[in-house]
């Protein structure tokens, strides 16, 4: 347990689970897991990786493993929703490596041998995952091989098995990282840029042209003579089908009834505040009073003028009016406030803090160090005695840095009023600290304010009334989509449309935690109307499924309008170009051409193929211009937004794109290629991630 405690302490004050190789990024917010699983259907699998089904139970085993690792590293069995999502992502990544990446790497002839693993964990080529691990560093923050050896010796004596679990996790991470580096080198080392290729890249990117041109825009009015047939649409769809691959989604509509407090509920809340007003005004223990009665917790911070406007502008105005100590009852929407000024003082906005962290029974040692710190350099003492080697702001051990009332380590609140340059001792959950405030901003007047707040909440009567409205709508709409639309019109409700809803959706507008709505949608057929779906006890949803889009390729009927539109504009551009060519046939003077076409001549200098997107010009026009001969009228070119006739008036070869730029671009391409290895591999293996069904 001592090793585990060291691991937690040295990781710092705000530790989260370490994911050794961050290659996947999933955003999945937690909800309750479906409790019943029927049969062995793939519908109840968490996913499929490289042809292998991943059952919910198998996935949960990995989730539990990473949960235990997180607990070891944080010392806490409580995880936020963000940590839970991170743990599940780590578990999924672990399975992707296990079932897909490792197999593909081995098939390519790659392996990490036993001798390599020894070198990477205990030898002369220790992995950064070990060398930089807080569990294996000495008192000076340097990697200690003896600490590592001692850790490994302790594995068999740890009855809980947690040390073994953590060590296996480290070894697995090191193995995967090394294998990934080898696999990556297959691409990066083979992507050779020869001197000739480098020279050509530099030359191409340094070529610019000056050009004069006239442009006839396509316009927005539809041309009835341009016709796109159904057979052309179908032919394009068949030859470009890969463009229309899609994930499963649904088109839906929904009506939501929000339960809000009635005016009767609001008046009842005001009455409660009025009943407690005198007790709040007279009590000496405002913290206890607020804990028992207020919806806003006690806050000991001091406020500058204007800062309480985020609570209520009326509260802020009262605090700084200076008339009385306790305000009248202040209403802001459905909330009621009573403010009480507790104290006023001159305080800085921020202070620069240094500390020495001591653990165990260290009261006497802390007092001695506080006295010594008056004459000795604080960073030297921190380097010798502090357990916290991670706090080193401005490159000095012991420096926490600037702190404010809102950016504050719990237990350090007294630094805001401490005397600058005077060491003192304080205790927190992390241990005993020798602290010194070495600098502070200019003090200003601030006030400590206790705020008694009650928010109006809907009564049972209000809930019943809103539920009755939702139930009435659901009953009328229950027979199908047409009945749903008729009910919306009859009752004067607003129906929210959502197209392309995915299975993992749990947010509708500003309403969170609405995964139950998505679950119902994906469990029902088109045309179905739901009953009441309750979300967070404050929203009643009634939803209907308009259309179902299955995973795979979109139907021709779904994408035909978009394809038809694209083909129309391609044909329109060709027709416009042909019309322009006919009008200017035989003409060689650009000014005369502009007059003939009823437009003017424009100029553009420094046009470069290397920076198409930054010049505000049509890419097709740029591509044609940079290779055109000088002083020759060229065109017409059918661009994306218009038809161009142009003349290059000058070529220039600059030196703004250097060899370093070319190498940097090649390096960026390699980096992008490295990032895409696993996503491409997953796409090729048709990996299916169904976690959204369960979380």
XYZ file of C-alpha atoms in Angstrom:
695
model
C 0.000 0.000 0.000
C 2.932 2.336 0.555
C 3.848 2.052 -3.115
C 0.280 2.836 -4.162
C 0.171 5.833 -1.831
C 3.421 7.109 -3.312
C 1.945 6.662 -6.762
C -1.074 8.804 -5.843
C 0.849 11.533 -4.032
C 3.494 11.957 -6.717
C 0.987 12.104 -9.521
C -0.110 15.428 -8.003
C -3.280 16.983 -6.683
C -5.499 16.588 -9.734
C -4.870 13.169 -11.267
C -6.957 11.452 -13.913
C -6.426 8.085 -15.538
C -3.424 7.967 -17.882
C -4.142 6.696 -21.353
C -0.726 5.717 -22.635
C -1.443 5.921 -26.340
C -4.182 8.424 -27.222
C -5.208 7.433 -30.724
C -8.989 7.267 -30.443
C -11.383 10.052 -29.487
C -14.887 9.084 -28.557
C -17.500 11.324 -26.898
C -19.941 9.183 -24.974
C -21.866 10.456 -21.987
C -23.049 7.835 -19.452
C -26.600 6.788 -18.808
C -27.998 3.667 -17.189
C -27.022 0.408 -18.873
C -29.826 -1.678 -20.383
C -30.487 -4.207 -17.664
C -31.824 -7.168 -19.613
C -30.088 -8.951 -22.463
C -31.971 -11.534 -24.498
C -30.308 -14.310 -26.457
C -27.012 -14.007 -28.261
C -28.139 -11.589 -31.017
C -25.604 -9.028 -32.250
C -28.119 -6.406 -31.192
C -26.836 -6.929 -27.671
C -23.142 -6.769 -28.546
C -21.113 -3.698 -27.657
C -19.444 -3.934 -31.050
C -17.504 -5.964 -33.568
C -13.745 -5.712 -34.099
C -12.007 -7.482 -36.969
C -14.893 -9.945 -37.283
C -14.981 -10.707 -33.542
C -18.127 -9.848 -31.617
C -17.582 -7.990 -28.352
C -20.268 -8.921 -25.858
C -21.410 -6.558 -23.160
C -19.982 -8.844 -20.465
C -16.548 -9.017 -22.101
C -16.477 -5.266 -22.516
C -17.469 -4.744 -18.887
C -14.522 -6.887 -17.801
C -12.176 -4.456 -19.509
C -14.113 -1.501 -18.105
C -13.703 -2.915 -14.596
C -9.971 -3.389 -15.161
C -9.486 0.219 -16.176
C -11.779 1.385 -13.382
C -9.515 -0.363 -10.870
C -6.439 1.242 -12.459
C -8.106 4.640 -12.196
C -8.895 4.013 -8.527
C -5.288 3.011 -7.870
C -3.974 6.198 -9.407
C -6.498 8.618 -7.906
C -7.168 6.951 -4.574
C -10.889 7.487 -5.155
C -13.691 5.078 -5.999
C -15.871 7.953 -7.214
C -15.681 8.874 -10.907
C -17.277 11.800 -12.669
C -19.266 11.179 -15.842
C -16.257 12.417 -17.811
C -13.950 9.934 -16.059
C -16.416 7.098 -16.659
C -16.503 7.929 -20.361
C -12.691 8.078 -20.408
C -12.465 4.691 -18.703
C -14.847 3.133 -21.250
C -12.843 4.668 -24.089
C -9.661 3.149 -22.652
C -11.385 -0.242 -22.450
C -12.572 0.006 -26.061
C -9.128 1.099 -27.244
C -7.606 -1.853 -25.416
C -9.879 -4.242 -27.338
C -9.150 -2.540 -30.678
C -5.431 -3.045 -30.081
C -5.915 -6.601 -28.902
C -8.212 -7.860 -31.684
C -7.182 -5.667 -34.601
C -3.944 -3.712 -34.466
C -1.703 -6.370 -32.918
C -2.935 -8.977 -35.422
C -2.377 -6.646 -38.388
C 1.097 -5.678 -37.166
C 2.101 -9.301 -36.698
C 0.740 -10.130 -40.157
C 3.113 -7.455 -41.478
C 6.007 -9.328 -39.841
C 6.363 -7.042 -36.836
C 6.814 -8.092 -33.214
C 8.181 -6.796 -29.930
C 10.379 -9.538 -28.514
C 10.957 -10.520 -24.896
C 14.460 -9.049 -24.862
C 13.077 -5.760 -26.208
C 10.467 -5.673 -23.467
C 13.163 -6.226 -20.846
C 15.156 -3.318 -22.279
C 12.047 -1.122 -22.409
C 11.026 -1.866 -18.831
C 14.239 -2.527 -16.938
C 17.202 -2.225 -19.306
C 19.135 0.491 -21.111
C 16.250 1.673 -23.328
C 13.616 2.300 -20.672
C 10.319 3.516 -22.110
C 9.167 7.042 -21.143
C 6.072 5.367 -19.678
C 8.399 3.901 -17.056
C 11.109 6.568 -16.859
C 8.574 9.345 -16.285
C 6.279 7.332 -14.028
C 5.987 8.909 -10.535
C 6.136 5.469 -8.938
C 9.709 4.966 -10.109
C 11.413 8.317 -9.428
C 13.688 9.240 -6.537
C 13.422 12.195 -4.165
C 14.987 14.467 -6.808
C 12.426 13.537 -9.449
C 14.852 11.364 -11.451
C 14.154 7.843 -12.684
C 15.441 5.257 -10.218
C 16.054 1.741 -11.486
C 16.277 0.501 -7.897
C 12.766 1.833 -7.209
C 11.527 -0.020 -10.287
C 13.220 -3.253 -9.212
C 11.727 -2.936 -5.732
C 8.278 -2.365 -7.257
C 8.579 -5.557 -9.329
C 9.753 -7.514 -6.247
C 6.635 -6.365 -4.374
C 4.241 -7.759 -7.002
C 3.913 -11.251 -5.538
C 3.573 -10.015 -1.954
C 0.630 -7.732 -2.795
C -2.402 -9.750 -1.674
C -4.876 -7.492 -3.516
C -3.288 -8.117 -6.902
C -3.561 -4.428 -7.712
C 0.175 -3.901 -8.164
C 0.262 -6.799 -10.632
C -2.716 -5.312 -12.492
C -1.007 -1.933 -12.753
C 2.299 -3.483 -13.887
C 0.520 -5.545 -16.555
C -1.217 -2.382 -17.719
C 2.128 -0.582 -18.054
C 3.703 -3.493 -19.943
C 0.743 -3.708 -22.315
C 0.909 0.035 -22.982
C 4.659 -0.138 -23.642
C 4.223 -3.128 -25.967
C 1.478 -1.407 -27.973
C 3.417 1.846 -28.184
C 6.561 0.121 -29.461
C 4.590 -1.957 -31.971
C 2.828 1.159 -33.216
C 6.174 2.934 -33.713
C 7.425 0.004 -35.783
C 4.269 -0.133 -37.877
C 4.383 3.614 -38.391
C 7.976 3.400 -39.605
C 6.823 1.177 -42.493
C 5.073 4.252 -43.896
C 7.290 7.128 -42.817
C 10.565 5.456 -43.816
C 9.200 4.470 -47.221
C 7.864 7.962 -47.917
C 11.184 9.168 -49.331
C 11.427 12.632 -50.875
C 14.291 12.579 -53.354
C 16.377 15.704 -54.092
C 14.680 15.940 -57.501
C 11.208 15.785 -55.932
C 12.243 18.362 -53.345
C 13.567 20.698 -56.039
C 10.367 20.338 -58.075
C 8.166 21.029 -55.019
C 10.111 24.199 -54.198
C 9.932 25.425 -57.798
C 6.212 24.742 -58.126
C 5.397 26.555 -54.911
C 7.501 29.597 -55.820
C 5.833 30.156 -59.203
C 3.259 32.967 -59.326
C 1.441 34.724 -62.140
C -0.187 38.099 -62.683
C -3.442 37.742 -64.588
C -6.177 39.873 -66.167
C -9.581 38.247 -66.534
C -13.293 38.664 -67.143
C -15.811 36.511 -65.300
C -19.435 35.778 -66.221
C -21.194 34.423 -63.097
C -23.518 31.448 -63.390
C -26.213 33.349 -61.483
C -29.018 31.967 -59.342
C -31.869 31.764 -61.842
C -32.563 28.240 -63.034
C -32.035 27.545 -66.737
C -34.888 25.370 -67.997
C -32.848 24.300 -71.042
C -30.385 22.466 -68.773
C -31.930 19.069 -68.031
C -30.559 16.242 -65.891
C -32.233 12.878 -66.568
C -33.002 10.175 -64.018
C -30.655 7.824 -65.855
C -27.787 10.310 -65.475
C -28.497 10.566 -61.747
C -28.573 6.776 -61.418
C -25.365 6.375 -63.402
C -23.558 8.904 -61.212
C -24.866 7.197 -58.057
C -23.675 3.765 -59.190
C -20.192 5.008 -60.086
C -19.762 7.081 -56.920
C -21.578 4.895 -54.401
C -18.774 5.043 -51.855
C -19.536 8.740 -51.371
C -22.896 7.831 -49.884
C -21.855 5.410 -47.187
C -23.663 6.281 -43.950
C -24.117 5.272 -40.345
C -27.535 4.288 -39.059
C -29.714 7.314 -38.357
C -33.316 8.402 -38.024
C -35.406 11.412 -39.032
C -37.820 12.275 -36.241
C -40.097 14.931 -34.815
C -40.895 15.475 -31.178
C -42.986 17.646 -28.881
C -41.634 18.389 -25.418
C -43.585 19.591 -22.411
C -41.364 21.322 -19.864
C -42.526 21.315 -16.264
C -42.062 24.834 -14.913
C -43.199 26.258 -11.569
C -46.604 27.949 -11.735
C -47.205 31.413 -10.331
C -48.781 29.686 -7.356
C -45.533 27.725 -6.838
C -43.495 30.939 -7.119
C -45.668 32.692 -4.513
C -45.273 29.734 -2.160
C -41.478 29.988 -2.453
C -41.576 33.708 -1.670
C -43.632 32.942 1.430
C -40.996 30.414 2.621
C -38.238 32.987 2.181
C -40.299 35.572 4.082
C -40.824 33.123 6.972
C -37.038 32.594 7.295
C -36.008 36.202 6.655
C -35.708 37.316 10.294
C -33.703 34.210 11.285
C -31.236 34.783 8.427
C -30.898 38.470 9.261
C -30.124 37.821 12.934
C -28.097 34.590 12.878
C -24.375 34.640 13.670
C -23.837 31.260 12.023
C -24.807 31.958 8.402
C -22.996 28.847 7.138
C -25.199 26.565 9.230
C -28.330 28.481 8.241
C -27.554 28.307 4.522
C -26.669 24.608 4.744
C -30.116 23.923 6.215
C -32.253 26.318 4.220
C -30.627 27.706 1.076
C -30.422 26.353 -2.476
C -27.125 28.239 -2.807
C -24.216 26.935 -0.742
C -22.231 29.093 1.643
C -19.345 30.809 -0.116
C -16.645 32.542 1.941
C -15.122 34.449 -0.999
C -14.896 38.238 -1.142
C -16.468 40.029 -4.119
C -15.457 43.139 -6.012
C -18.092 45.553 -7.211
C -19.862 44.105 -10.247
C -18.936 40.452 -9.668
C -22.307 39.577 -8.127
C -24.117 40.677 -11.281
C -23.732 37.087 -12.454
C -26.023 36.154 -9.567
C -28.366 39.144 -9.778
C -27.777 42.746 -10.745
C -30.115 43.769 -7.925
C -28.055 41.794 -5.398
C -24.871 43.472 -6.617
C -26.507 46.914 -6.458
C -27.623 46.317 -2.852
C -24.196 45.091 -1.671
C -22.472 48.198 -2.989
C -25.155 50.692 -1.986
C -23.850 50.570 1.613
C -27.270 51.421 3.056
C -28.017 48.374 5.222
C -26.436 45.047 6.140
C -29.338 42.838 4.953
C -31.322 43.302 1.740
C -35.030 43.015 1.176
C -36.290 39.910 -0.640
C -35.095 40.165 -4.253
C -36.816 38.258 -7.071
C -35.017 37.214 -10.259
C -37.240 35.011 -12.404
C -38.192 31.954 -10.352
C -35.472 32.610 -7.755
C -35.567 34.689 -4.583
C -32.499 36.153 -2.854
C -31.660 37.778 0.444
C -28.112 39.176 0.659
C -26.212 39.814 3.885
C -22.902 41.695 3.992
C -20.590 39.857 6.417
C -17.264 41.674 6.070
C -15.363 44.273 4.034
C -11.618 44.498 3.514
C -8.847 45.502 1.139
C -7.649 42.379 -0.732
C -5.495 41.590 -3.783
C -7.020 39.843 -6.803
C -4.179 37.327 -6.929
C -1.142 36.225 -4.941
C 2.012 34.338 -5.922
C 2.342 31.225 -3.748
C 5.234 28.884 -2.953
C 5.038 25.803 -0.748
C 6.856 22.817 0.700
C 4.664 19.715 1.061
C 5.371 17.409 4.002
C 3.543 14.148 4.666
C 2.999 12.186 7.842
C 3.483 13.690 11.318
C 5.344 16.821 10.235
C 4.132 19.662 12.475
C 7.487 20.196 14.208
C 9.461 19.905 10.969
C 7.123 22.394 9.290
C 7.618 24.975 12.055
C 11.385 24.625 11.768
C 11.308 25.004 7.993
C 9.065 28.072 8.281
C 11.707 29.720 10.490
C 14.575 28.682 8.211
C 12.636 29.941 5.142
C 12.894 33.493 6.484
C 16.603 33.532 5.653
C 17.230 30.653 3.230
C 16.246 30.502 -0.460
C 12.824 28.864 -0.559
C 13.394 26.863 -3.760
C 16.476 25.195 -2.231
C 14.438 24.083 0.787
C 11.616 22.858 -1.477
C 14.079 20.817 -3.565
C 15.425 19.164 -0.413
C 12.254 18.562 1.595
C 9.056 18.892 -0.487
C 7.126 15.796 -1.573
C 5.596 17.849 -4.399
C 8.163 17.951 -7.204
C 5.557 18.826 -9.849
C 4.936 22.375 -8.644
C 7.723 24.288 -10.361
C 6.257 27.447 -11.880
C 8.844 29.735 -13.457
C 11.349 26.837 -13.305
C 11.683 26.845 -9.500
C 10.761 23.848 -7.334
C 8.053 24.780 -4.812
C 6.448 27.528 -6.912
C 2.700 26.935 -7.268
C 2.307 30.266 -9.046
C -0.439 32.868 -9.063
C -3.605 31.960 -7.204
C -6.981 33.668 -6.998
C -10.140 33.039 -5.008
C -11.526 31.049 -7.956
C -8.230 29.310 -8.815
C -7.438 27.921 -5.404
C -6.168 24.638 -3.930
C -8.663 23.526 -1.253
C -7.285 24.539 2.152
C -5.113 27.363 0.789
C -7.758 30.093 1.135
C -5.763 31.938 3.808
C -3.053 32.880 1.285
C -5.322 35.661 -0.009
C -4.950 37.584 3.261
C -1.433 36.429 4.197
C 1.403 38.917 4.689
C 3.764 39.038 1.717
C 7.173 37.497 2.454
C 6.169 35.908 5.793
C 6.352 32.054 5.837
C 3.566 30.208 7.667
C 2.235 26.661 8.117
C -1.140 25.270 7.068
C -2.671 21.804 6.761
C -4.755 20.371 3.914
C -5.957 16.951 2.824
C -2.616 16.523 1.031
C -0.435 17.032 4.111
C 1.330 19.836 5.975
C 2.524 22.829 3.962
C 5.109 25.509 4.609
C 3.743 28.410 2.593
C 5.006 31.834 1.587
C 3.239 34.501 -0.452
C 6.061 36.171 -2.363
C 4.027 38.714 -4.348
C 0.502 40.113 -4.616
C -1.478 42.435 -6.877
C -2.672 45.845 -5.671
C -5.422 45.454 -3.016
C -8.948 46.736 -3.663
C -12.131 46.884 -1.577
C -14.011 43.585 -1.496
C -16.976 42.356 0.481
C -17.859 38.964 1.884
C -21.535 38.303 1.227
C -23.824 35.501 2.402
C -26.644 34.870 -0.062
C -29.823 33.076 0.986
C -31.447 31.748 -2.180
C -34.553 29.678 -2.827
C -35.538 28.541 -6.301
C -39.187 27.888 -7.055
C -39.882 24.289 -8.008
C -42.993 22.786 -9.569
C -45.517 21.370 -7.106
C -47.185 17.974 -7.461
C -50.212 19.821 -8.772
C -48.094 21.470 -11.489
C -46.507 18.151 -12.455
C -49.943 16.532 -12.684
C -51.283 19.347 -14.840
C -48.351 19.210 -17.295
C -48.453 15.409 -17.427
C -52.146 15.583 -18.249
C -51.384 17.905 -21.184
C -48.660 15.581 -22.464
C -50.879 12.544 -22.027
C -53.737 14.222 -23.909
C -51.420 14.947 -26.839
C -49.896 11.438 -26.772
C -53.364 9.863 -26.789
C -54.595 11.910 -29.762
C -51.356 11.319 -31.692
C -50.947 7.619 -30.888
C -52.302 6.103 -34.122
C -49.459 7.300 -36.362
C -47.552 10.144 -37.979
C -50.583 11.786 -39.593
C -52.434 11.725 -36.274
C -49.325 13.241 -34.655
C -49.264 16.128 -37.159
C -53.004 16.721 -36.756
C -52.630 16.782 -32.963
C -49.791 19.321 -33.240
C -51.958 21.603 -35.397
C -55.111 21.163 -33.316
C -53.428 21.862 -29.974
C -51.193 24.631 -31.317
C -47.928 22.944 -30.304
C -44.452 23.194 -31.820
C -42.990 20.017 -33.287
C -39.181 19.897 -33.286
C -37.717 18.226 -36.414
C -34.410 16.325 -36.162
C -32.861 14.735 -39.242
C -29.963 12.286 -39.085
C -30.405 11.433 -35.406
C -27.722 8.940 -34.328
C -28.070 6.200 -31.768
C -25.698 7.906 -29.339
C -27.653 11.176 -29.212
C -28.599 12.164 -25.666
C -29.094 15.901 -26.098
C -32.120 17.506 -27.715
C -31.725 21.255 -27.998
C -30.695 22.402 -24.523
C -32.049 19.260 -22.835
C -29.396 16.787 -21.656
C -29.672 13.185 -20.430
C -32.329 12.377 -23.022
C -30.870 9.040 -24.165
C -34.194 7.319 -23.491
C -35.682 9.249 -26.408
C -32.972 7.972 -28.784
C -33.402 4.437 -27.484
C -37.128 4.508 -28.185
C -36.555 5.950 -31.656
C -34.083 3.215 -32.643
C -36.346 0.481 -31.284
C -39.373 1.497 -33.393
C -40.467 1.631 -37.009
C -41.210 4.609 -39.232
C -44.617 6.106 -38.511
C -44.714 5.030 -34.863
C -45.559 7.560 -32.143
C -44.221 7.166 -28.612
C -46.038 7.444 -25.357
C -44.705 9.880 -22.775
C -40.933 9.621 -22.338
C -39.849 11.335 -19.108
C -36.428 13.048 -19.056
C -34.855 14.347 -15.819
C -38.343 14.468 -14.231
C -38.810 17.906 -15.837
C -39.521 17.132 -19.487
C -42.202 14.994 -21.110
C -41.325 13.956 -24.671
C -43.661 12.545 -27.307
C -41.720 11.500 -30.429
C -42.462 10.040 -33.844
C -40.184 8.321 -36.364
C -40.425 9.835 -39.855
C -37.727 7.889 -41.698
C -35.132 5.188 -41.062
C -31.666 5.311 -42.614
C -29.922 1.969 -42.221
C -26.183 1.552 -41.877
C -24.554 1.069 -45.255
C -25.245 3.076 -48.396
C -27.925 5.733 -48.665
C -30.733 4.860 -51.048
C -30.735 6.487 -54.467
C -34.053 8.162 -53.657
C -32.480 9.828 -50.592
C -29.511 11.361 -52.397
C -31.009 11.864 -55.881
C -31.966 15.552 -55.295
C -28.410 16.400 -54.236
C -26.856 14.498 -57.161
C -29.288 16.114 -59.595
C -28.384 19.563 -58.305
C -24.632 18.931 -58.663
C -25.010 17.574 -62.200
C -27.206 20.542 -63.120
C -24.520 23.050 -62.151
C -21.845 21.066 -64.006
C -23.996 21.128 -67.149
C -24.863 24.777 -66.613
C -21.148 25.675 -66.402
C -20.441 23.778 -69.635
C -23.375 25.491 -71.420
C -22.313 28.955 -70.199
C -18.733 28.281 -71.336
C -19.963 27.214 -74.776
C -22.146 30.343 -75.028
C -19.178 32.591 -74.109
C -16.902 30.790 -76.587
C -19.433 31.402 -79.372
C -19.779 35.110 -78.533
C -16.032 35.862 -78.452
C -14.865 33.592 -81.261
C -11.920 35.182 -83.045
C -11.490 37.998 -80.508
C -7.997 38.548 -79.023
C -8.384 41.775 -77.031
C -9.504 41.217 -73.440
C -11.018 44.719 -73.096
C -13.104 44.174 -76.221
C -14.167 40.760 -74.894
C -15.304 42.372 -71.624
C -17.399 44.914 -73.538
C -18.882 42.173 -75.700
C -19.888 40.194 -72.602
C -21.180 43.261 -70.757
C -18.653 43.136 -67.915
C -15.267 44.590 -66.918
C -11.656 43.416 -66.756
C -10.307 42.432 -63.323
C -6.689 41.906 -62.309
C -5.001 39.670 -59.770
C -1.283 39.537 -58.988
C 0.754 36.831 -57.296
C -1.638 33.989 -58.079
C -0.068 30.743 -56.837
C -1.216 27.159 -57.156
C 0.223 26.412 -53.703
C -2.294 28.621 -51.878
C -5.559 28.190 -53.732
C -7.881 28.618 -50.811
C -6.454 31.934 -49.614
C -6.929 33.996 -52.774
C -10.699 34.094 -53.082
C -10.542 32.802 -56.653
C -12.110 29.780 -58.313
C -9.728 26.778 -57.997
C -10.358 25.739 -61.616
C -9.398 29.227 -62.793
C -6.212 29.237 -60.658
C -5.186 25.826 -61.972
C -5.606 26.988 -65.566
C -3.931 30.383 -65.073
C -0.692 29.183 -63.459
C 0.168 27.004 -66.495
C -1.070 29.370 -69.222
C 1.322 31.062 -71.692
C 2.086 34.730 -71.194
C 0.184 37.497 -73.087
C -2.222 35.086 -74.765
C -6.018 35.321 -74.271
C -7.154 31.945 -72.946
C -10.489 30.399 -72.103
C -13.276 30.162 -71.529
C -12.802 28.073 -68.366
C -15.957 26.750 -66.719
C -15.364 27.316 -63.004
C -17.495 26.577 -59.991
C -19.066 30.029 -59.751
C -18.617 31.423 -63.261
C -16.948 31.321 -66.670
C -13.507 32.909 -67.071
C -11.615 34.380 -70.028
C -8.132 35.516 -69.066
C -4.630 36.598 -70.038
C -1.461 36.015 -68.001
C 0.560 39.246 -68.018
C 3.582 38.083 -66.073
C 5.323 35.124 -64.438
C 7.508 35.387 -61.364
C 9.725 32.896 -59.572
C 10.134 33.858 -55.931
C 11.979 32.372 -52.999
C 9.308 32.524 -50.310
C 8.794 28.729 -50.283
C 12.051 27.302 -48.944
C 13.583 23.863 -48.583
C 12.616 23.966 -44.901
C 9.002 24.636 -45.928
C 9.058 21.645 -48.255
C 10.519 19.387 -45.559
C 8.006 20.700 -43.038
C 5.158 19.868 -45.422
C 6.530 16.344 -45.899
C 6.812 15.979 -42.124
C 3.199 17.097 -41.704
C 2.126 14.547 -44.288
C 3.949 11.827 -42.349
C 2.331 12.951 -39.103
C -1.106 12.862 -40.704
C -0.372 9.420 -42.117
C 0.591 8.210 -38.637
C -2.631 9.534 -37.140
C -4.688 7.802 -39.808
C -3.179 4.321 -39.411
C -5.663 3.057 -36.870
C -8.787 4.831 -38.247
C -8.071 3.464 -41.739
C -7.369 0.032 -40.306
C -10.671 0.148 -38.382
C -12.578 1.270 -41.480
C -11.039 -1.504 -43.556
C -11.965 -4.069 -40.897
C -15.499 -2.602 -40.697
C -15.250 -2.105 -36.937
C -18.684 -1.539 -35.409
C -18.938 0.496 -32.216
C -22.372 -0.035 -30.647
C -21.578 1.350 -27.198
C -24.156 4.078 -27.690
C -26.866 1.438 -27.240
C -25.798 0.772 -23.680
C -24.348 3.994 -22.243
